[in-house]
PDB file of C-alpha atoms in Angstrom:
ATOM      1  CA  MET A   1     -31.965   6.678  25.317  1.00  0.00           C
ATOM      2  CA  LYS A   2     -29.653   7.763  28.139  1.00  0.00           C
ATOM      3  CA  GLN A   3     -27.980   4.464  28.237  1.00  0.00           C
ATOM      4  CA  ILE A   4     -27.033   4.683  24.291  1.00  0.00           C
ATOM      5  CA  GLN A   5     -26.043   8.322  24.729  1.00  0.00           C
ATOM      6  CA  LYS A   6     -23.564   7.387  27.809  1.00  0.00           C
ATOM      7  CA  LEU A   7     -22.015   4.387  25.743  1.00  0.00           C
ATOM      8  CA  PHE A   8     -21.445   6.569  22.654  1.00  0.00           C
ATOM      9  CA  SER A   9     -19.709   9.343  25.030  1.00  0.00           C
ATOM     10  CA  LEU A  10     -17.781   6.459  26.551  1.00  0.00           C
ATOM     11  CA  THR A  11     -17.109   4.940  23.041  1.00  0.00           C
ATOM     12  CA  SER A  12     -15.821   8.254  21.770  1.00  0.00           C
ATOM     13  CA  LEU A  13     -13.519   9.085  24.622  1.00  0.00           C
ATOM     14  CA  PHE A  14     -11.956   5.711  24.520  1.00  0.00           C
ATOM     15  CA  LEU A  15     -11.181   6.364  20.732  1.00  0.00           C
ATOM     16  CA  LEU A  16     -10.014   9.608  21.495  1.00  0.00           C
ATOM     17  CA  PHE A  17      -7.688   8.422  24.369  1.00  0.00           C
ATOM     18  CA  THR A  18      -6.619   5.654  21.880  1.00  0.00           C
ATOM     19  CA  PHE A  19      -5.808   7.898  19.098  1.00  0.00           C
ATOM     20  CA  LEU A  20      -3.793  10.369  21.533  1.00  0.00           C
ATOM     21  CA  SER A  21      -2.098   7.836  23.064  1.00  0.00           C
ATOM     22  CA  CYS A  22      -0.728   6.262  19.766  1.00  0.00           C
ATOM     23  CA  ALA A  23      -0.099   9.598  17.839  1.00  0.00           C
ATOM     24  CA  THR A  24       1.919  11.267  20.936  1.00  0.00           C
ATOM     25  CA  ALA A  25       4.793   8.831  21.131  1.00  0.00           C
ATOM     26  CA  ASN A  26       7.630  10.710  20.301  1.00  0.00           C
ATOM     27  CA  GLY A  27       5.734  13.046  18.103  1.00  0.00           C
ATOM     28  CA  PHE A  28       3.398  16.162  18.520  1.00  0.00           C
ATOM     29  CA  ILE A  29       0.054  17.310  16.869  1.00  0.00           C
ATOM     30  CA  LYS A  30      -0.262  20.086  14.439  1.00  0.00           C
ATOM     31  CA  ASP A  31      -3.496  21.283  13.070  1.00  0.00           C
ATOM     32  CA  GLY A  32      -4.796  18.015  13.721  1.00  0.00           C
ATOM     33  CA  GLU A  33      -1.988  15.834  12.064  1.00  0.00           C
ATOM     34  CA  PHE A  34       0.693  14.154  13.978  1.00  0.00           C
ATOM     35  CA  TYR A  35       4.390  14.847  13.113  1.00  0.00           C
ATOM     36  CA  THR A  36       7.807  13.804  14.734  1.00  0.00           C
ATOM     37  CA  GLU A  37      10.646  15.869  15.419  1.00  0.00           C
ATOM     38  CA  PRO A  38      12.379  16.104  12.817  1.00  0.00           C
ATOM     39  CA  GLU A  39       9.384  15.489  10.559  1.00  0.00           C
ATOM     40  CA  VAL A  40      11.631  13.475   8.331  1.00  0.00           C
ATOM     41  CA  LEU A  41      13.083  11.169  10.409  1.00  0.00           C
ATOM     42  CA  PRO A  42      16.945   9.971   9.067  1.00  0.00           C
ATOM     43  CA  LEU A  43      17.447   6.878   7.479  1.00  0.00           C
ATOM     44  CA  THR A  44      19.470   5.380  10.511  1.00  0.00           C
ATOM     45  CA  VAL A  45      16.180   5.496  12.586  1.00  0.00           C
ATOM     46  CA  LEU A  46      13.990   4.236   9.784  1.00  0.00           C
ATOM     47  CA  VAL A  47      15.907   1.001   9.028  1.00  0.00           C
ATOM     48  CA  ASN A  48      18.172  -1.403  10.146  1.00  0.00           C
ATOM     49  CA  GLU A  49      21.542  -1.086   8.071  1.00  0.00           C
ATOM     50  CA  ASN A  50      21.830  -4.930   7.883  1.00  0.00           C
ATOM     51  CA  GLN A  51      18.263  -5.534   6.554  1.00  0.00           C
ATOM     52  CA  GLN A  52      17.952  -9.003   5.401  1.00  0.00           C
ATOM     53  CA  TRP A  53      15.287 -10.445   2.822  1.00  0.00           C
ATOM     54  CA  LYS A  54      13.396 -13.249   3.766  1.00  0.00           C
ATOM     55  CA  GLU A  55      12.047 -15.812   1.256  1.00  0.00           C
ATOM     56  CA  VAL A  56       8.300 -16.152   1.004  1.00  0.00           C
ATOM     57  CA  THR A  57       8.424 -18.568  -2.107  1.00  0.00           C
ATOM     58  CA  GLU A  58      10.512 -18.591  -5.313  1.00  0.00           C
ATOM     59  CA  GLY A  59      10.810 -15.007  -6.590  1.00  0.00           C
ATOM     60  CA  ILE A  60       8.853 -13.372  -3.627  1.00  0.00           C
ATOM     61  CA  THR A  61      10.830 -12.136  -0.637  1.00  0.00           C
ATOM     62  CA  PHE A  62      10.039  -9.489   2.051  1.00  0.00           C
ATOM     63  CA  THR A  63      12.016  -7.402   4.990  1.00  0.00           C
ATOM     64  CA  GLU A  64      10.507  -5.665   7.768  1.00  0.00           C
ATOM     65  CA  TYR A  65      11.424  -3.339  10.676  1.00  0.00           C
ATOM     66  CA  LYS A  66       9.985  -1.843  14.078  1.00  0.00           C
ATOM     67  CA  ILE A  67      11.032   1.894  14.589  1.00  0.00           C
ATOM     68  CA  PRO A  68      11.139   1.715  18.146  1.00  0.00           C
ATOM     69  CA  GLN A  69      11.765   5.549  18.839  1.00  0.00           C
ATOM     70  CA  ILE A  70       7.947   6.199  17.150  1.00  0.00           C
ATOM     71  CA  LYS A  71       6.424   2.497  17.796  1.00  0.00           C
ATOM     72  CA  VAL A  72       6.009   2.060  13.863  1.00  0.00           C
ATOM     73  CA  ILE A  73       6.418  -0.824  11.884  1.00  0.00           C
ATOM     74  CA  TRP A  74       6.737  -1.290   8.079  1.00  0.00           C
ATOM     75  CA  LYS A  75       7.189  -4.239   5.699  1.00  0.00           C
ATOM     76  CA  CYS A  76       8.124  -4.551   2.089  1.00  0.00           C
ATOM     77  CA  VAL A  77       8.103  -7.346  -0.223  1.00  0.00           C
ATOM     78  CA  LYS A  78      10.074  -7.487  -3.387  1.00  0.00           C
ATOM     79  CA  ILE A  79       8.849  -9.478  -6.496  1.00  0.00           C
ATOM     80  CA  ASP A  80      11.008 -10.667  -9.183  1.00  0.00           C
ATOM     81  CA  LEU A  81       8.571 -10.266 -12.407  1.00  0.00           C
ATOM     82  CA  ASP A  82      10.688 -13.011 -14.248  1.00  0.00           C
ATOM     83  CA  THR A  83       9.488 -15.755 -11.857  1.00  0.00           C
ATOM     84  CA  PRO A  84       8.454 -18.655 -13.920  1.00  0.00           C
ATOM     85  CA  GLY A  85       4.582 -19.103 -13.081  1.00  0.00           C
ATOM     86  CA  LEU A  86       4.341 -15.787 -11.157  1.00  0.00           C
ATOM     87  CA  LYS A  87       0.564 -14.422 -12.057  1.00  0.00           C
ATOM     88  CA  LEU A  88      -0.571 -11.071 -11.531  1.00  0.00           C
ATOM     89  CA  GLU A  89      -3.913 -10.670  -9.789  1.00  0.00           C
ATOM     90  CA  PHE A  90      -6.515  -8.069  -9.666  1.00  0.00           C
ATOM     91  CA  ALA A  91      -9.369  -7.876  -7.097  1.00  0.00           C
ATOM     92  CA  PRO A  92     -12.315  -7.852  -7.210  1.00  0.00           C
ATOM     93  CA  ASN A  93     -12.281 -10.323  -9.938  1.00  0.00           C
ATOM     94  CA  PRO A  94     -12.329  -8.368 -13.461  1.00  0.00           C
ATOM     95  CA  TYR A  95     -14.620 -10.912 -15.218  1.00  0.00           C
ATOM     96  CA  ASN A  96     -16.950 -10.378 -12.786  1.00  0.00           C
ATOM     97  CA  ILE A  97     -18.213  -7.172 -14.333  1.00  0.00           C
ATOM     98  CA  GLU A  98     -21.636  -6.579 -13.173  1.00  0.00           C
ATOM     99  CA  ASN A  99     -20.258  -6.549  -9.511  1.00  0.00           C
ATOM    100  CA  TRP A 100     -16.930  -4.821 -10.298  1.00  0.00           C
ATOM    101  CA  PHE A 101     -16.639  -2.424  -7.416  1.00  0.00           C
ATOM    102  CA  PRO A 102     -17.525  -4.116  -4.353  1.00  0.00           C
ATOM    103  CA  THR A 103     -15.934  -3.450  -1.049  1.00  0.00           C
ATOM    104  CA  PHE A 104     -14.092  -6.345   0.695  1.00  0.00           C
ATOM    105  CA  HIS A 105     -11.116  -6.797   3.387  1.00  0.00           C
ATOM    106  CA  VAL A 106      -7.994  -7.653   1.240  1.00  0.00           C
ATOM    107  CA  LYS A 107      -7.196 -10.321   3.958  1.00  0.00           C
ATOM    108  CA  THR A 108     -10.618 -12.159   2.964  1.00  0.00           C
ATOM    109  CA  TYR A 109     -10.103 -11.694  -0.654  1.00  0.00           C
ATOM    110  CA  MET A 110      -6.498 -12.718  -0.547  1.00  0.00           C
ATOM    111  CA  LYS A 111      -7.490 -15.956   1.405  1.00  0.00           C
ATOM    112  CA  ASN A 112     -10.416 -16.798  -0.852  1.00  0.00           C
ATOM    113  CA  GLN A 113      -8.370 -16.456  -4.127  1.00  0.00           C
ATOM    114  CA  ASN A 114      -4.932 -18.257  -2.505  1.00  0.00           C
ATOM    115  CA  TRP A 115      -2.774 -15.043  -3.365  1.00  0.00           C
ATOM    116  CA  ILE A 116       0.877 -15.264  -1.895  1.00  0.00           C
ATOM    117  CA  VAL A 117       0.766 -11.168  -1.384  1.00  0.00           C
ATOM    118  CA  GLY A 118      -1.787  -8.850  -1.424  1.00  0.00           C
ATOM    119  CA  ILE A 119      -2.030  -5.062  -1.074  1.00  0.00           C
ATOM    120  CA  ASN A 120      -4.866  -2.427  -1.630  1.00  0.00           C
ATOM    121  CA  THR A 121      -4.208   0.210  -3.921  1.00  0.00           C
ATOM    122  CA  THR A 122      -6.782   2.820  -5.624  1.00  0.00           C
ATOM    123  CA  PRO A 123      -8.452   5.378  -3.202  1.00  0.00           C
ATOM    124  CA  PHE A 124     -12.207   5.857  -3.252  1.00  0.00           C
ATOM    125  CA  ASP A 125     -14.915   8.313  -2.374  1.00  0.00           C
ATOM    126  CA  LYS A 126     -17.457   8.487   0.573  1.00  0.00           C
ATOM    127  CA  ASN A 127     -19.565   6.088  -1.886  1.00  0.00           C
ATOM    128  CA  LYS A 128     -16.563   3.571  -2.260  1.00  0.00           C
ATOM    129  CA  ASN A 129     -16.257   4.152  -5.675  1.00  0.00           C
ATOM    130  CA  PRO A 130     -12.896   4.216  -6.796  1.00  0.00           C
ATOM    131  CA  VAL A 131     -11.021   7.614  -7.340  1.00  0.00           C
ATOM    132  CA  GLY A 132      -8.594   6.908 -10.116  1.00  0.00           C
ATOM    133  CA  ILE A 133      -7.716   4.559 -12.880  1.00  0.00           C
ATOM    134  CA  ILE A 134      -8.138   0.733 -12.684  1.00  0.00           C
ATOM    135  CA  LYS A 135      -7.621  -1.309 -15.682  1.00  0.00           C
ATOM    136  CA  TYR A 136      -7.433  -5.155 -16.624  1.00  0.00           C
ATOM    137  CA  LYS A 137      -7.294  -5.963 -20.206  1.00  0.00           C
ATOM    138  CA  LYS A 138     -10.482  -5.303 -21.976  1.00  0.00           C
ATOM    139  CA  ALA A 139     -12.465  -7.666 -19.399  1.00  0.00           C
ATOM    140  CA  CYS A 140     -13.496  -4.786 -16.940  1.00  0.00           C
ATOM    141  CA  ASN A 141     -14.780  -1.118 -16.854  1.00  0.00           C
ATOM    142  CA  ARG A 142     -12.634   1.215 -15.112  1.00  0.00           C
ATOM    143  CA  SER A 143     -13.087   4.582 -13.006  1.00  0.00           C
ATOM    144  CA  ASP A 144     -11.938   7.736 -14.488  1.00  0.00           C
ATOM    145  CA  ALA A 145      -8.556   8.517 -14.461  1.00  0.00           C
ATOM    146  CA  VAL A 146      -7.112  11.557 -12.371  1.00  0.00           C
ATOM    147  CA  GLU A 147      -4.505  13.811 -14.027  1.00  0.00           C
ATOM    148  CA  ASN A 148      -2.391  14.360 -10.859  1.00  0.00           C
ATOM    149  CA  TYR A 149      -2.377  11.147  -9.399  1.00  0.00           C
ATOM    150  CA  SER A 150      -0.057   8.271 -10.362  1.00  0.00           C
ATOM    151  CA  ALA A 151      -0.575   4.907 -11.473  1.00  0.00           C
ATOM    152  CA  LEU A 152       1.256   1.652 -11.376  1.00  0.00           C
ATOM    153  CA  VAL A 153       0.931  -0.251 -14.966  1.00  0.00           C
ATOM    154  CA  PHE A 154       2.230  -3.522 -16.368  1.00  0.00           C
ATOM    155  CA  SER A 155       3.388  -4.498 -19.873  1.00  0.00           C
ATOM    156  CA  GLU A 156       3.340  -8.440 -20.681  1.00  0.00           C
ATOM    157  CA  ASN A 157       6.154 -10.484 -22.604  1.00  0.00           C
ATOM    158  CA  PRO A 158       8.030 -10.153 -20.633  1.00  0.00           C
ATOM    159  CA  LEU A 159       6.201  -9.047 -17.499  1.00  0.00           C
ATOM    160  CA  ARG A 160       7.156  -5.552 -16.379  1.00  0.00           C
ATOM    161  CA  ALA A 161       6.022  -2.603 -14.034  1.00  0.00           C
ATOM    162  CA  SER A 162       6.108   1.001 -14.501  1.00  0.00           C
ATOM    163  CA  ILE A 163       5.066   4.198 -12.622  1.00  0.00           C
ATOM    164  CA  LEU A 164       3.233   6.945 -14.463  1.00  0.00           C
ATOM    165  CA  GLU A 165       3.010  10.367 -12.639  1.00  0.00           C
ATOM    166  CA  ASN A 166      -0.072  11.069 -14.838  1.00  0.00           C
ATOM    167  CA  GLN A 167      -3.144   8.245 -14.980  1.00  0.00           C
ATOM    168  CA  PHE A 168      -4.159   9.392 -18.321  1.00  0.00           C
ATOM    169  CA  LEU A 169      -0.679   7.928 -19.777  1.00  0.00           C
ATOM    170  CA  ALA A 170      -1.774   4.624 -18.787  1.00  0.00           C
ATOM    171  CA  GLU A 171      -4.296   4.420 -21.866  1.00  0.00           C
ATOM    172  CA  ASN A 172      -1.665   2.050 -23.916  1.00  0.00           C
ATOM    173  CA  TYR A 173      -1.353  -0.376 -20.896  1.00  0.00           C
ATOM    174  CA  ASP A 174      -3.530  -3.496 -20.377  1.00  0.00           C
ATOM    175  CA  TYR A 175      -2.885  -3.458 -16.910  1.00  0.00           C
ATOM    176  CA  SER A 176      -3.023  -0.592 -14.271  1.00  0.00           C
ATOM    177  CA  VAL A 177      -4.115   0.692 -10.878  1.00  0.00           C
ATOM    178  CA  GLY A 178      -4.114   4.229  -9.542  1.00  0.00           C
ATOM    179  CA  GLY A 179      -3.198   5.754  -6.436  1.00  0.00           C
ATOM    180  CA  PHE A 180      -1.755   8.960  -4.989  1.00  0.00           C
ATOM    181  CA  TYR A 181       1.560  10.828  -6.028  1.00  0.00           C
ATOM    182  CA  THR A 182       4.761   9.552  -7.138  1.00  0.00           C
ATOM    183  CA  ILE A 183       7.463   9.963  -4.242  1.00  0.00           C
ATOM    184  CA  LEU A 184      10.510   8.675  -5.628  1.00  0.00           C
ATOM    185  CA  LYS A 185      11.612   9.248  -9.381  1.00  0.00           C
ATOM    186  CA  ASP A 186      14.808   8.162 -10.915  1.00  0.00           C
ATOM    187  CA  GLN A 187      16.098   7.812  -7.043  1.00  0.00           C
ATOM    188  CA  GLU A 188      15.359  11.415  -6.655  1.00  0.00           C
ATOM    189  CA  ILE A 189      12.910  11.551  -3.552  1.00  0.00           C
ATOM    190  CA  ILE A 190       9.998  14.235  -4.108  1.00  0.00           C
ATOM    191  CA  GLU A 191       9.020  16.362  -0.984  1.00  0.00           C
ATOM    192  CA  TYR A 192       5.332  16.340   0.612  1.00  0.00           C
ATOM    193  CA  LYS A 193       3.617  17.385   3.593  1.00  0.00           C
ATOM    194  CA  ARG A 194       5.183  15.637   6.105  1.00  0.00           C
ATOM    195  CA  PHE A 195       2.268  14.446   8.505  1.00  0.00           C
ATOM    196  CA  LYS A 196       2.329  10.681   9.744  1.00  0.00           C
ATOM    197  CA  ARG A 197      -0.140   8.152   8.487  1.00  0.00           C
ATOM    198  CA  SER A 198      -0.358   4.666   7.908  1.00  0.00           C
ATOM    199  CA  ARG A 199       0.760   4.166   4.220  1.00  0.00           C
ATOM    200  CA  THR A 200       0.890   1.731   1.398  1.00  0.00           C
ATOM    201  CA  ALA A 201       3.195   2.313  -1.626  1.00  0.00           C
ATOM    202  CA  CYS A 202       5.047   0.416  -4.325  1.00  0.00           C
ATOM    203  CA  GLY A 203       7.923   0.636  -6.481  1.00  0.00           C
ATOM    204  CA  THR A 204      10.271  -0.452  -9.282  1.00  0.00           C
ATOM    205  CA  SER A 205      13.731  -1.193 -10.208  1.00  0.00           C
ATOM    206  CA  GLU A 206      15.717  -2.484 -13.224  1.00  0.00           C
ATOM    207  CA  ASN A 207      13.450  -1.488 -15.757  1.00  0.00           C
ATOM    208  CA  GLY A 208      10.623  -2.466 -14.278  1.00  0.00           C
ATOM    209  CA  ARG A 209      11.779  -6.315 -13.517  1.00  0.00           C
ATOM    210  CA  PHE A 210      11.387  -6.089  -9.727  1.00  0.00           C
ATOM    211  CA  LEU A 211       8.141  -4.667  -7.959  1.00  0.00           C
ATOM    212  CA  TYR A 212       7.926  -3.755  -4.330  1.00  0.00           C
ATOM    213  CA  LEU A 213       5.085  -3.589  -2.211  1.00  0.00           C
ATOM    214  CA  PHE A 214       5.351  -1.567   1.018  1.00  0.00           C
ATOM    215  CA  ALA A 215       3.169  -0.984   4.089  1.00  0.00           C
ATOM    216  CA  THR A 216       3.606   0.878   7.529  1.00  0.00           C
ATOM    217  CA  CYS A 217       1.374   1.555  10.394  1.00  0.00           C
ATOM    218  CA  ALA A 218       1.472   2.072  14.144  1.00  0.00           C
ATOM    219  CA  ASP A 219       2.557  -1.040  16.050  1.00  0.00           C
ATOM    220  CA  ASN A 220      -0.607  -2.327  18.024  1.00  0.00           C
ATOM    221  CA  CYS A 221      -2.435   0.727  17.449  1.00  0.00           C
ATOM    222  CA  PRO A 222      -5.900   0.859  15.770  1.00  0.00           C
ATOM    223  CA  SER A 223      -5.582   4.595  14.536  1.00  0.00           C
ATOM    224  CA  GLY A 224      -4.947   5.025  10.885  1.00  0.00           C
ATOM    225  CA  ARG A 225      -3.223   8.698  11.675  1.00  0.00           C
ATOM    226  CA  ASN A 226       0.201   7.240  13.085  1.00  0.00           C
ATOM    227  CA  GLY A 227       2.895   5.770  10.773  1.00  0.00           C
ATOM    228  CA  LEU A 228       5.162   7.397   8.436  1.00  0.00           C
ATOM    229  CA  ASN A 229       4.908  10.525   5.919  1.00  0.00           C
ATOM    230  CA  TYR A 230       5.610  10.107   1.843  1.00  0.00           C
ATOM    231  CA  GLU A 231       9.222  11.024   2.386  1.00  0.00           C
ATOM    232  CA  GLU A 232      10.304   8.539   4.963  1.00  0.00           C
ATOM    233  CA  CYS A 233       8.442   5.787   2.674  1.00  0.00           C
ATOM    234  CA  ALA A 234      10.690   7.169  -0.081  1.00  0.00           C
ATOM    235  CA  PHE A 235      13.988   7.099   1.896  1.00  0.00           C
ATOM    236  CA  ILE A 236      13.152   3.445   2.775  1.00  0.00           C
ATOM    237  CA  LEU A 237      12.165   2.085  -0.569  1.00  0.00           C
ATOM    238  CA  GLN A 238      15.192   3.924  -2.019  1.00  0.00           C
ATOM    239  CA  PHE A 239      17.319   2.212   0.549  1.00  0.00           C
ATOM    240  CA  LEU A 240      15.868  -1.033  -0.228  1.00  0.00           C
ATOM    241  CA  GLY A 241      16.494  -0.740  -4.137  1.00  0.00           C
ATOM    242  CA  ALA A 242      13.666   0.960  -5.681  1.00  0.00           C
ATOM    243  CA  GLU A 243      14.387   3.720  -8.169  1.00  0.00           C
ATOM    244  CA  ASP A 244      10.754   5.021  -8.631  1.00  0.00           C
ATOM    245  CA  ALA A 245       7.856   4.818  -5.997  1.00  0.00           C
ATOM    246  CA  MET A 246       4.344   5.968  -5.662  1.00  0.00           C
ATOM    247  CA  GLU A 247       1.883   6.056  -2.862  1.00  0.00           C
ATOM    248  CA  PHE A 248      -1.579   4.035  -2.756  1.00  0.00           C
ATOM    249  CA  ASP A 249      -4.530   4.595  -0.788  1.00  0.00           C
ATOM    250  CA  GLY A 250      -3.457   4.363   3.204  1.00  0.00           C
ATOM    251  CA  GLY A 251      -4.941   5.454   6.538  1.00  0.00           C
ATOM    252  CA  HIS A 252      -7.425   2.763   7.769  1.00  0.00           C
ATOM    253  CA  SER A 253      -7.148   1.170   4.247  1.00  0.00           C
ATOM    254  CA  THR A 254      -3.753  -0.081   4.772  1.00  0.00           C
ATOM    255  CA  ALA A 255      -3.139  -3.605   4.338  1.00  0.00           C
ATOM    256  CA  LEU A 256      -0.401  -5.492   3.162  1.00  0.00           C
ATOM    257  CA  GLU A 257      -0.922  -9.628   3.615  1.00  0.00           C
ATOM    258  CA  ILE A 258       1.984 -11.888   3.109  1.00  0.00           C
ATOM    259  CA  TYR A 259       1.240 -15.636   3.188  1.00  0.00           C
ATOM    260  CA  GLY A 260       2.238 -17.261   6.436  1.00  0.00           C
ATOM    261  CA  GLN A 261       3.392 -13.917   7.730  1.00  0.00           C
ATOM    262  CA  LYS A 262       2.102 -11.280  10.276  1.00  0.00           C
ATOM    263  CA  PRO A 263       0.381  -8.578   8.185  1.00  0.00           C
ATOM    264  CA  VAL A 264       0.845  -4.848   8.022  1.00  0.00           C
ATOM    265  CA  ARG A 265      -2.760  -3.152   8.864  1.00  0.00           C
ATOM    266  CA  PRO A 266      -4.330  -1.130  11.465  1.00  0.00           C
ATOM    267  CA  SER A 267      -6.760  -2.808  13.651  1.00  0.00           C
ATOM    268  CA  LEU A 268      -9.624  -0.456  12.534  1.00  0.00           C
ATOM    269  CA  GLN A 269      -9.632  -1.119   9.171  1.00  0.00           C
ATOM    270  CA  ARG A 270     -11.955  -0.089   6.179  1.00  0.00           C
ATOM    271  CA  LYS A 271     -13.293  -2.115   3.448  1.00  0.00           C
ATOM    272  CA  VAL A 272     -11.682  -1.134   0.350  1.00  0.00           C
ATOM    273  CA  PRO A 273     -12.609  -1.399  -3.409  1.00  0.00           C
ATOM    274  CA  ALA A 274      -9.297  -2.687  -5.292  1.00  0.00           C
ATOM    275  CA  ALA A 275      -6.356  -4.564  -4.408  1.00  0.00           C
ATOM    276  CA  LEU A 276      -3.395  -6.128  -6.243  1.00  0.00           C
ATOM    277  CA  GLY A 277      -2.103  -9.671  -5.696  1.00  0.00           C
ATOM    278  CA  PHE A 278       0.143 -12.353  -6.924  1.00  0.00           C
ATOM    279  CA  THR A 279       0.574 -16.214  -7.047  1.00  0.00           C
ATOM    280  CA  VAL A 280       3.133 -18.524  -8.121  1.00  0.00           C
ATOM    281  CA  LEU A 281       1.656 -21.397 -10.445  1.00  0.00           C
ATOM    282  CA  GLN A 282       3.308 -24.556 -10.966  1.00  0.00           C
ATOM    283  CA  THR A 283       5.644 -24.259 -13.907  1.00  0.00           C
ATOM    284  CA  ASP A 284       3.651 -27.012 -16.098  1.00  0.00           C
ATOM    285  CA  ASP A 285       0.639 -24.747 -15.645  1.00  0.00           C
ATOM    286  CA  GLU A 286      -0.665 -21.852 -18.357  1.00  0.00           C
ATOM    287  CA  PHE A 287       0.552 -18.335 -17.350  1.00  0.00           C
TER     288      PHE A 287
END
């Protein structure tokens, strides 16, 4: 028993040291949260002014940057929803009603389903039940909508993405996933508390033709409590071309997986109950 207690104490000290060593790089802790000074870093620190988009496959590109001042990395995927053969995917499989809310790692699900891009979406409670809307046509149930949380919704013919500030407004859409709050509305940034976390977010532009999937976390650090705040995420997405943007679940849930590229996720990662992905079919396949 004493050996177990000693091992537990050493493990706890190691995790505490790791958290502090990650979180205190060029920043400070207040009320248990990590901040930088200034609390919202300027755009000149957050991005490279000559940010380049790299192709993953037709219609899907990504860009990335490592912020040296705070040892944080971010990546953003830009998807042209007009791409021939592009297919929207949900996890878990919406047709498996009896097992609709299992938890999984995005990297594992993405690999098994041959996704090109995958990102975690909806937050969840202590029992791993989703908190906020998830809807895939009529093939699945969904968790209850949350009025003050946002939702990413999709319409078809043509495929378009929109961000709603109230999840109850998603009733008329066939496809929707919930998250937290809208951070960018009509190119205007919305202010929130400014502590730093690993984050996942999404954005839209050109009347929903382009979808942006974004994630950030500390570089080589297991903690989910070091990254960017909502406004910094919004500044970056705005710089990259997004007109509207919202936050998905973050912290240790953060996961943006891109085929053939290094993912963005903390090394200590939670399993999640929901994710969004994309594949590109051959143009002669049915969409």
